[in-house]
PDB file of C-alpha atoms in Angstrom:
ATOM      1  CA  ASP V   1      -0.029   0.109  -0.133  1.00 48.00           C
ATOM      2  CA  ALA V   2       0.911   3.083  -0.281  1.00 54.00           C
ATOM      3  CA  LYS V   3       2.489   5.155   2.442  1.00 85.00           C
ATOM      4  CA  THR V   4       2.184   8.603   1.109  1.00 94.00           C
ATOM      5  CA  THR V   5      -0.963  11.533   1.974  1.00 94.00           C
ATOM      6  CA  GLN V   6      -1.760  13.515  -1.111  1.00 97.00           C
ATOM      7  CA  PRO V   7      -4.372  16.229  -1.944  1.00 97.00           C
ATOM      8  CA  THR V   8      -6.757  14.957  -4.391  1.00 97.00           C
ATOM      9  CA  SER V   9      -6.325  17.730  -6.781  1.00 97.00           C
ATOM     10  CA  MET V  10      -5.181  21.213  -6.842  1.00 97.00           C
ATOM     11  CA  ASP V  11      -5.127  24.483  -9.402  1.00 97.00           C
ATOM     12  CA  CYS V  12      -2.630  26.751  -9.824  1.00 96.00           C
ATOM     13  CA  ALA V  13      -1.948  29.188 -12.416  1.00 96.00           C
ATOM     14  CA  GLU V  14      -0.087  29.219 -15.353  1.00 96.00           C
ATOM     15  CA  GLY V  15       3.196  31.038 -14.613  1.00 96.00           C
ATOM     16  CA  ARG V  16       2.830  30.818 -11.144  1.00 96.00           C
ATOM     17  CA  ALA V  17       4.794  28.276  -8.816  1.00 97.00           C
ATOM     18  CA  ALA V  18       2.739  25.234  -8.206  1.00 97.00           C
ATOM     19  CA  ASN V  19       3.449  23.724  -4.576  1.00 98.00           C
ATOM     20  CA  LEU V  20       2.263  19.760  -4.393  1.00 98.00           C
ATOM     21  CA  PRO V  21       2.494  18.894  -0.370  1.00 98.00           C
ATOM     22  CA  CYS V  22       2.648  15.271   0.795  1.00 97.00           C
ATOM     23  CA  ASN V  23       2.623  13.795   3.687  1.00 96.00           C
ATOM     24  CA  HIS V  24       4.929  10.428   4.675  1.00 94.00           C
ATOM     25  CA  SER V  25       4.448  10.407   8.194  1.00 93.00           C
ATOM     26  CA  THR V  26       5.824   6.491   8.959  1.00 91.00           C
ATOM     27  CA  ILE V  27       8.264   7.175   6.450  1.00 91.00           C
ATOM     28  CA  SER V  28      11.645   4.713   7.548  1.00 88.00           C
ATOM     29  CA  GLY V  29      14.835   6.007   8.115  1.00 87.00           C
ATOM     30  CA  ASN V  30      16.589   4.801   4.613  1.00 85.00           C
ATOM     31  CA  GLU V  31      13.559   6.146   2.845  1.00 88.00           C
ATOM     32  CA  TYR V  32      14.270   8.390  -0.010  1.00 90.00           C
ATOM     33  CA  VAL V  33      11.130  10.699  -1.562  1.00 93.00           C
ATOM     34  CA  TYR V  34      10.758  10.360  -5.412  1.00 93.00           C
ATOM     35  CA  TRP V  35       7.868  11.848  -7.401  1.00 96.00           C
ATOM     36  CA  TYR V  36       6.546  10.758 -10.294  1.00 97.00           C
ATOM     37  CA  ARG V  37       4.362  12.483 -12.615  1.00 97.00           C
ATOM     38  CA  GLN V  38       1.913  11.344 -15.644  1.00 95.00           C
ATOM     39  CA  ILE V  39       1.001  13.355 -18.136  1.00 93.00           C
ATOM     40  CA  HIS V  40      -2.527  12.235 -20.028  1.00 86.00           C
ATOM     41  CA  SER V  41      -2.192   8.609 -20.980  1.00 82.00           C
ATOM     42  CA  GLN V  42       1.660   8.444 -20.921  1.00 91.00           C
ATOM     43  CA  GLY V  43       3.801   6.823 -19.096  1.00 95.00           C
ATOM     44  CA  PRO V  44       5.471   8.059 -15.134  1.00 96.00           C
ATOM     45  CA  GLN V  45       7.437  10.884 -15.586  1.00 96.00           C
ATOM     46  CA  TYR V  46      10.321  10.690 -13.189  1.00 95.00           C
ATOM     47  CA  ILE V  47      10.644  14.062 -11.977  1.00 96.00           C
ATOM     48  CA  ILE V  48      13.156  14.750  -8.246  1.00 95.00           C
ATOM     49  CA  HIS V  49      14.151  12.642  -5.258  1.00 92.00           C
ATOM     50  CA  GLY V  50      15.529  13.916  -1.594  1.00 92.00           C
ATOM     51  CA  LEU V  51      16.221  11.914   1.083  1.00 91.00           C
ATOM     52  CA  LYS V  52      16.735  14.575   3.447  1.00 90.00           C
ATOM     53  CA  ASN V  53      18.458  17.583   2.105  1.00 85.00           C
ATOM     54  CA  ASN V  54      15.850  20.057  -0.169  1.00 93.00           C
ATOM     55  CA  GLU V  55      16.656  18.644  -4.177  1.00 95.00           C
ATOM     56  CA  THR V  56      16.546  20.955  -7.132  1.00 96.00           C
ATOM     57  CA  ASN V  57      16.544  20.006 -10.824  1.00 94.00           C
ATOM     58  CA  GLU V  58      15.566  21.179 -13.803  1.00 94.00           C
ATOM     59  CA  MET V  59      12.397  20.432 -13.460  1.00 94.00           C
ATOM     60  CA  ALA V  60      11.833  21.196  -9.955  1.00 97.00           C
ATOM     61  CA  SER V  61      12.615  21.599  -6.848  1.00 97.00           C
ATOM     62  CA  LEU V  62      11.557  19.123  -3.786  1.00 98.00           C
ATOM     63  CA  ILE V  63      11.664  20.541  -0.102  1.00 97.00           C
ATOM     64  CA  ILE V  64      11.536  18.050   2.823  1.00 96.00           C
ATOM     65  CA  THR V  65      10.677  18.787   6.241  1.00 96.00           C
ATOM     66  CA  GLU V  66      13.571  18.309   9.171  1.00 94.00           C
ATOM     67  CA  ASP V  67      11.641  15.167  10.775  1.00 94.00           C
ATOM     68  CA  ARG V  68      10.720  14.192   7.429  1.00 94.00           C
ATOM     69  CA  LYS V  69       7.287  13.199   7.613  1.00 94.00           C
ATOM     70  CA  SER V  70       6.299  16.077   4.563  1.00 96.00           C
ATOM     71  CA  SER V  71       7.964  17.693   1.734  1.00 97.00           C
ATOM     72  CA  THR V  72       6.982  19.596  -1.217  1.00 98.00           C
ATOM     73  CA  LEU V  73       7.297  19.649  -4.627  1.00 98.00           C
ATOM     74  CA  ILE V  74       7.815  22.991  -6.455  1.00 98.00           C
ATOM     75  CA  LEU V  75       7.356  23.876  -9.494  1.00 97.00           C
ATOM     76  CA  PRO V  76       8.947  27.103 -10.110  1.00 96.00           C
ATOM     77  CA  HIS V  77       7.133  28.588 -13.385  1.00 94.00           C
ATOM     78  CA  ALA V  78       3.698  26.192 -14.001  1.00 96.00           C
ATOM     79  CA  THR V  79       2.998  25.753 -17.840  1.00 96.00           C
ATOM     80  CA  LEU V  80       0.442  23.655 -19.206  1.00 96.00           C
ATOM     81  CA  ARG V  81       2.526  21.681 -19.981  1.00 94.00           C
ATOM     82  CA  ASP V  82       2.676  20.520 -16.463  1.00 96.00           C
ATOM     83  CA  THR V  83      -0.836  19.290 -16.356  1.00 97.00           C
ATOM     84  CA  ALA V  84      -1.275  15.871 -15.142  1.00 97.00           C
ATOM     85  CA  VAL V  85      -1.575  13.879 -12.066  1.00 96.00           C
ATOM     86  CA  TYR V  86       1.563  14.108  -9.698  1.00 98.00           C
ATOM     87  CA  TYR V  87       2.319  10.660  -7.377  1.00 97.00           C
ATOM     88  CA  CYS V  88       4.501  11.136  -4.272  1.00 96.00           C
ATOM     89  CA  ILE V  89       6.178   8.160  -3.225  1.00 93.00           C
ATOM     90  CA  VAL V  90       8.678   6.670  -0.652  1.00 91.00           C
ATOM     91  CA  ARG V  91      11.075   3.938  -1.341  1.00 85.00           C
ATOM     92  CA  VAL V  92      14.369   3.019  -0.088  1.00 77.00           C
ATOM     93  CA  GLY V  93      15.794   2.772  -4.003  1.00 66.00           C
ATOM     94  CA  SER V  94      17.755  -0.641  -3.020  1.00 67.00           C
ATOM     95  CA  ARG V  95      17.959  -3.162  -6.003  1.00 64.00           C
ATOM     96  CA  ASP V  96      14.883  -4.932  -4.805  1.00 66.00           C
ATOM     97  CA  ASP V  97      12.414  -3.066  -3.843  1.00 77.00           C
ATOM     98  CA  LYS V  98       9.281  -1.548  -6.423  1.00 84.00           C
ATOM     99  CA  ILE V  99       7.151   1.572  -6.845  1.00 88.00           C
ATOM    100  CA  ILE V 100       3.922   1.466  -5.368  1.00 88.00           C
ATOM    101  CA  PHE V 101       1.441   3.851  -6.466  1.00 91.00           C
ATOM    102  CA  GLY V 102      -1.058   5.643  -4.357  1.00 90.00           C
ATOM    103  CA  LYS V 103      -3.743   8.319  -6.098  1.00 92.00           C
ATOM    104  CA  GLY V 104      -1.444  10.964  -6.588  1.00 95.00           C
ATOM    105  CA  THR V 105      -2.834  14.924  -6.972  1.00 97.00           C
ATOM    106  CA  ARG V 106      -4.705  15.883 -10.265  1.00 97.00           C
ATOM    107  CA  LEU V 107      -2.850  19.409 -10.926  1.00 98.00           C
ATOM    108  CA  HIS V 108      -4.559  21.226 -13.442  1.00 97.00           C
ATOM    109  CA  ILE V 109      -3.102  24.771 -14.408  1.00 96.00           C
ATOM    110  CA  LEU V 110      -4.245  27.403 -15.430  1.00 95.00           C
ATOM    111  CA  PRO V 111      -4.475  30.029 -17.882  1.00 93.00           C
TER     112      PRO V 111
ATOM    113  CA  GLU I   1      20.471   6.732 -24.374  1.00 62.00           C
ATOM    114  CA  ALA I   2      17.059   5.264 -25.411  1.00 77.00           C
ATOM    115  CA  GLY I   3      14.190   4.609 -23.082  1.00 93.00           C
ATOM    116  CA  VAL I   4      11.786   1.832 -22.023  1.00 97.00           C
ATOM    117  CA  THR I   5      10.585   1.013 -25.227  1.00 97.00           C
ATOM    118  CA  GLN I   6       6.923  -1.097 -25.748  1.00 98.00           C
ATOM    119  CA  PHE I   7       5.002  -2.663 -28.311  1.00 97.00           C
ATOM    120  CA  PRO I   8       2.540  -2.492 -29.169  1.00 97.00           C
ATOM    121  CA  SER I   9       0.989   0.725 -28.297  1.00 96.00           C
ATOM    122  CA  HIS I  10      -1.925  -0.469 -29.214  1.00 97.00           C
ATOM    123  CA  SER I  11      -3.794  -3.104 -29.329  1.00 97.00           C
ATOM    124  CA  VAL I  12      -8.019  -4.712 -30.082  1.00 97.00           C
ATOM    125  CA  ILE I  13      -8.435  -8.092 -29.430  1.00 97.00           C
ATOM    126  CA  GLU I  14     -11.626 -10.368 -29.241  1.00 97.00           C
ATOM    127  CA  LYS I  15     -12.323 -12.085 -25.707  1.00 97.00           C
ATOM    128  CA  GLY I  16     -10.657 -15.548 -25.479  1.00 97.00           C
ATOM    129  CA  GLN I  17      -7.608 -14.212 -27.823  1.00 97.00           C
ATOM    130  CA  THR I  18      -4.064 -14.149 -27.056  1.00 97.00           C
ATOM    131  CA  VAL I  19      -2.216 -10.721 -26.839  1.00 97.00           C
ATOM    132  CA  THR I  20       2.211 -10.645 -26.308  1.00 98.00           C
ATOM    133  CA  LEU I  21       3.281  -7.285 -24.734  1.00 98.00           C
ATOM    134  CA  ARG I  22       7.219  -6.163 -24.916  1.00 98.00           C
ATOM    135  CA  CYS I  23       9.058  -4.734 -23.138  1.00 98.00           C
ATOM    136  CA  ASP I  24      12.476  -3.631 -24.226  1.00 97.00           C
ATOM    137  CA  PRO I  25      14.248  -1.921 -21.240  1.00 96.00           C
ATOM    138  CA  ILE I  26      16.957   0.456 -21.051  1.00 94.00           C
ATOM    139  CA  SER I  27      20.290  -1.067 -21.539  1.00 92.00           C
ATOM    140  CA  GLY I  28      21.760  -2.527 -18.819  1.00 89.00           C
ATOM    141  CA  HIS I  29      19.093  -2.298 -17.264  1.00 91.00           C
ATOM    142  CA  ASP I  30      18.829  -5.405 -14.932  1.00 90.00           C
ATOM    143  CA  ASN I  31      15.643  -4.850 -13.345  1.00 92.00           C
ATOM    144  CA  LEU I  32      12.388  -4.808 -15.267  1.00 95.00           C
ATOM    145  CA  TYR I  33       8.850  -4.294 -14.003  1.00 96.00           C
ATOM    146  CA  TRP I  34       5.421  -4.455 -15.102  1.00 97.00           C
ATOM    147  CA  TYR I  35       2.479  -2.696 -14.148  1.00 97.00           C
ATOM    148  CA  ARG I  36      -1.136  -1.399 -15.338  1.00 96.00           C
ATOM    149  CA  ARG I  37      -3.584   0.853 -15.252  1.00 95.00           C
ATOM    150  CA  VAL I  38      -7.096  -0.433 -15.787  1.00 93.00           C
ATOM    151  CA  MET I  39      -9.669   2.363 -15.975  1.00 86.00           C
ATOM    152  CA  GLY I  40     -10.471   4.441 -13.136  1.00 83.00           C
ATOM    153  CA  LYS I  41      -8.425   3.017 -11.218  1.00 90.00           C
ATOM    154  CA  GLU I  42      -4.710   3.296 -10.178  1.00 91.00           C
ATOM    155  CA  ILE I  43      -1.902   2.143 -11.181  1.00 94.00           C
ATOM    156  CA  LYS I  44      -0.620  -1.147 -10.049  1.00 95.00           C
ATOM    157  CA  PHE I  45       2.086  -3.435  -9.668  1.00 95.00           C
ATOM    158  CA  LEU I  46       2.357  -6.756 -11.527  1.00 97.00           C
ATOM    159  CA  LEU I  47       5.882  -7.906 -11.310  1.00 96.00           C
ATOM    160  CA  HIS I  48       9.443  -7.665 -10.900  1.00 94.00           C
ATOM    161  CA  PHE I  49      12.341  -9.708 -13.448  1.00 94.00           C
ATOM    162  CA  VAL I  50      16.165  -9.105 -11.978  1.00 91.00           C
ATOM    163  CA  LYS I  51      18.141 -10.037 -14.677  1.00 92.00           C
ATOM    164  CA  GLU I  52      16.198 -13.285 -16.333  1.00 94.00           C
ATOM    165  CA  SER I  53      14.564 -14.465 -12.175  1.00 93.00           C
ATOM    166  CA  LYS I  54      10.942 -13.293 -11.614  1.00 94.00           C
ATOM    167  CA  GLN I  55      11.808 -11.135  -7.781  1.00 91.00           C
ATOM    168  CA  ASP I  56       8.394 -10.302  -7.008  1.00 92.00           C
ATOM    169  CA  GLU I  57       5.317 -11.478  -9.313  1.00 94.00           C
ATOM    170  CA  SER I  58       2.749 -10.815  -6.332  1.00 93.00           C
ATOM    171  CA  GLY I  59       0.639  -8.420  -8.346  1.00 94.00           C
ATOM    172  CA  MET I  60      -0.167 -10.739 -11.664  1.00 96.00           C
ATOM    173  CA  PRO I  61      -3.448 -11.115 -11.363  1.00 93.00           C
ATOM    174  CA  ASN I  62      -4.005 -14.890 -12.505  1.00 93.00           C
ATOM    175  CA  ASN I  63      -2.743 -17.125 -14.567  1.00 94.00           C
ATOM    176  CA  ARG I  64      -4.017 -16.043 -17.606  1.00 97.00           C
ATOM    177  CA  PHE I  65      -0.977 -13.696 -17.492  1.00 97.00           C
ATOM    178  CA  LEU I  66       2.895 -15.302 -18.280  1.00 97.00           C
ATOM    179  CA  ALA I  67       5.388 -12.858 -18.114  1.00 97.00           C
ATOM    180  CA  GLU I  68       8.563 -14.403 -19.671  1.00 97.00           C
ATOM    181  CA  ARG I  69      12.472 -12.257 -20.132  1.00 96.00           C
ATOM    182  CA  THR I  70      14.686 -14.894 -21.574  1.00 86.00           C
ATOM    183  CA  GLY I  71      18.090 -13.761 -21.742  1.00 88.00           C
ATOM    184  CA  GLY I  72      17.649 -11.201 -19.204  1.00 85.00           C
ATOM    185  CA  THR I  73      16.915  -8.563 -21.346  1.00 92.00           C
ATOM    186  CA  TYR I  74      13.688  -7.513 -23.541  1.00 96.00           C
ATOM    187  CA  SER I  75      10.525  -9.604 -21.893  1.00 98.00           C
ATOM    188  CA  THR I  76       6.953 -10.060 -22.613  1.00 98.00           C
ATOM    189  CA  LEU I  77       4.013 -10.355 -21.203  1.00 98.00           C
ATOM    190  CA  LYS I  78       1.404 -12.187 -22.754  1.00 98.00           C
ATOM    191  CA  VAL I  79      -2.379 -11.895 -21.457  1.00 97.00           C
ATOM    192  CA  GLN I  80      -4.137 -15.700 -22.869  1.00 96.00           C
ATOM    193  CA  PRO I  81      -6.858 -16.076 -22.735  1.00 96.00           C
ATOM    194  CA  ALA I  82      -8.155 -11.946 -22.867  1.00 97.00           C
ATOM    195  CA  GLU I  83     -10.931 -11.252 -21.051  1.00 96.00           C
ATOM    196  CA  LEU I  84     -12.722  -7.767 -21.340  1.00 96.00           C
ATOM    197  CA  GLU I  85     -11.396  -6.666 -17.426  1.00 95.00           C
ATOM    198  CA  ASP I  86      -7.819  -7.473 -19.006  1.00 96.00           C
ATOM    199  CA  SER I  87      -8.056  -3.717 -20.777  1.00 97.00           C
ATOM    200  CA  GLY I  88      -6.392  -1.508 -19.666  1.00 96.00           C
ATOM    201  CA  VAL I  89      -2.593   0.224 -20.281  1.00 97.00           C
ATOM    202  CA  TYR I  90       0.398  -2.120 -19.631  1.00 98.00           C
ATOM    203  CA  PHE I  91       3.207   0.014 -18.030  1.00 97.00           C
ATOM    204  CA  CYS I  92       6.808  -2.420 -18.526  1.00 98.00           C
ATOM    205  CA  ALA I  93       9.667   0.423 -16.291  1.00 96.00           C
ATOM    206  CA  SER I  94      13.387  -0.357 -16.058  1.00 94.00           C
ATOM    207  CA  SER I  95      16.443   0.458 -13.458  1.00 90.00           C
ATOM    208  CA  HIS I  96      19.567  -0.615 -12.706  1.00 84.00           C
ATOM    209  CA  ILE I  97      20.657  -2.803 -10.105  1.00 78.00           C
ATOM    210  CA  ARG I  98      23.685  -0.542  -8.345  1.00 70.00           C
ATOM    211  CA  ALA I  99      24.941  -1.239  -4.826  1.00 60.00           C
ATOM    212  CA  GLY I 100      24.429   1.511  -2.394  1.00 57.00           C
ATOM    213  CA  VAL I 101      23.160   4.003  -5.327  1.00 59.00           C
ATOM    214  CA  ARG I 102      19.288   4.722  -5.400  1.00 63.00           C
ATOM    215  CA  ASN I 103      17.718   3.294  -8.381  1.00 77.00           C
ATOM    216  CA  THR I 104      15.702   5.754  -9.958  1.00 85.00           C
ATOM    217  CA  ILE I 105      13.004   3.631 -12.505  1.00 90.00           C
ATOM    218  CA  TYR I 106      11.724   4.822 -15.710  1.00 93.00           C
ATOM    219  CA  PHE I 107       8.843   4.238 -17.291  1.00 96.00           C
ATOM    220  CA  GLY I 108       8.134   2.974 -20.899  1.00 97.00           C
ATOM    221  CA  GLU I 109       4.876   5.037 -22.563  1.00 96.00           C
ATOM    222  CA  GLY I 110       2.334   2.245 -21.823  1.00 97.00           C
ATOM    223  CA  SER I 111       1.198  -0.587 -24.430  1.00 97.00           C
ATOM    224  CA  TRP I 112      -3.135  -0.029 -24.377  1.00 97.00           C
ATOM    225  CA  LEU I 113      -4.885  -3.271 -24.469  1.00 97.00           C
ATOM    226  CA  THR I 114      -8.491  -3.226 -25.838  1.00 97.00           C
ATOM    227  CA  VAL I 115     -10.126  -6.168 -25.100  1.00 97.00           C
ATOM    228  CA  VAL I 116     -14.068  -6.485 -27.053  1.00 97.00           C
TER     229      VAL I 116
END
């Protein structure tokens, strides 16, 4: 079962920052926070992951609270193409584990 | 570097027929996963190969589904005989096996299956 809690849906105006929250209060010390998104019917797309430090890449930033019980994915300048379902996932990332998807957050970017 | 590729992208078959889906993982990726999403439901895990061995097949719905990965390269997922409830999109994913490194899993674009 998924070990994260996300809002069902969110709206964000185009050009603004989209901040997607995720609660993972039972996260273990060796589990990473991963974010994926699924745009329409395409395959899930990897966005970013982190352990305890904030992370940034060309797509997004990931802010993890100090107690690691929650995190926020930030899309700095949302475009219409960012409309998708965003999944927050916790996993060890070892050779043996897999991704368990929850319901995710449906993000609507409004023109 | 090519991503995870899946074939066919779309397939329409009649109930009772057989369909075989193919997945080519990213070159060098020993982990290979199959997932599916049926209409209105969440993406569900089906099974996980490590090279040619089935590491975890706990998500396979029933014995009408057979996955193989001979030689540890590409994989096939056969549905025989197909039922209406098998309709959906089947995703394949792959990742490296590297000790001590977070192994990001990358997904293909999926194979859409419609059983009529």
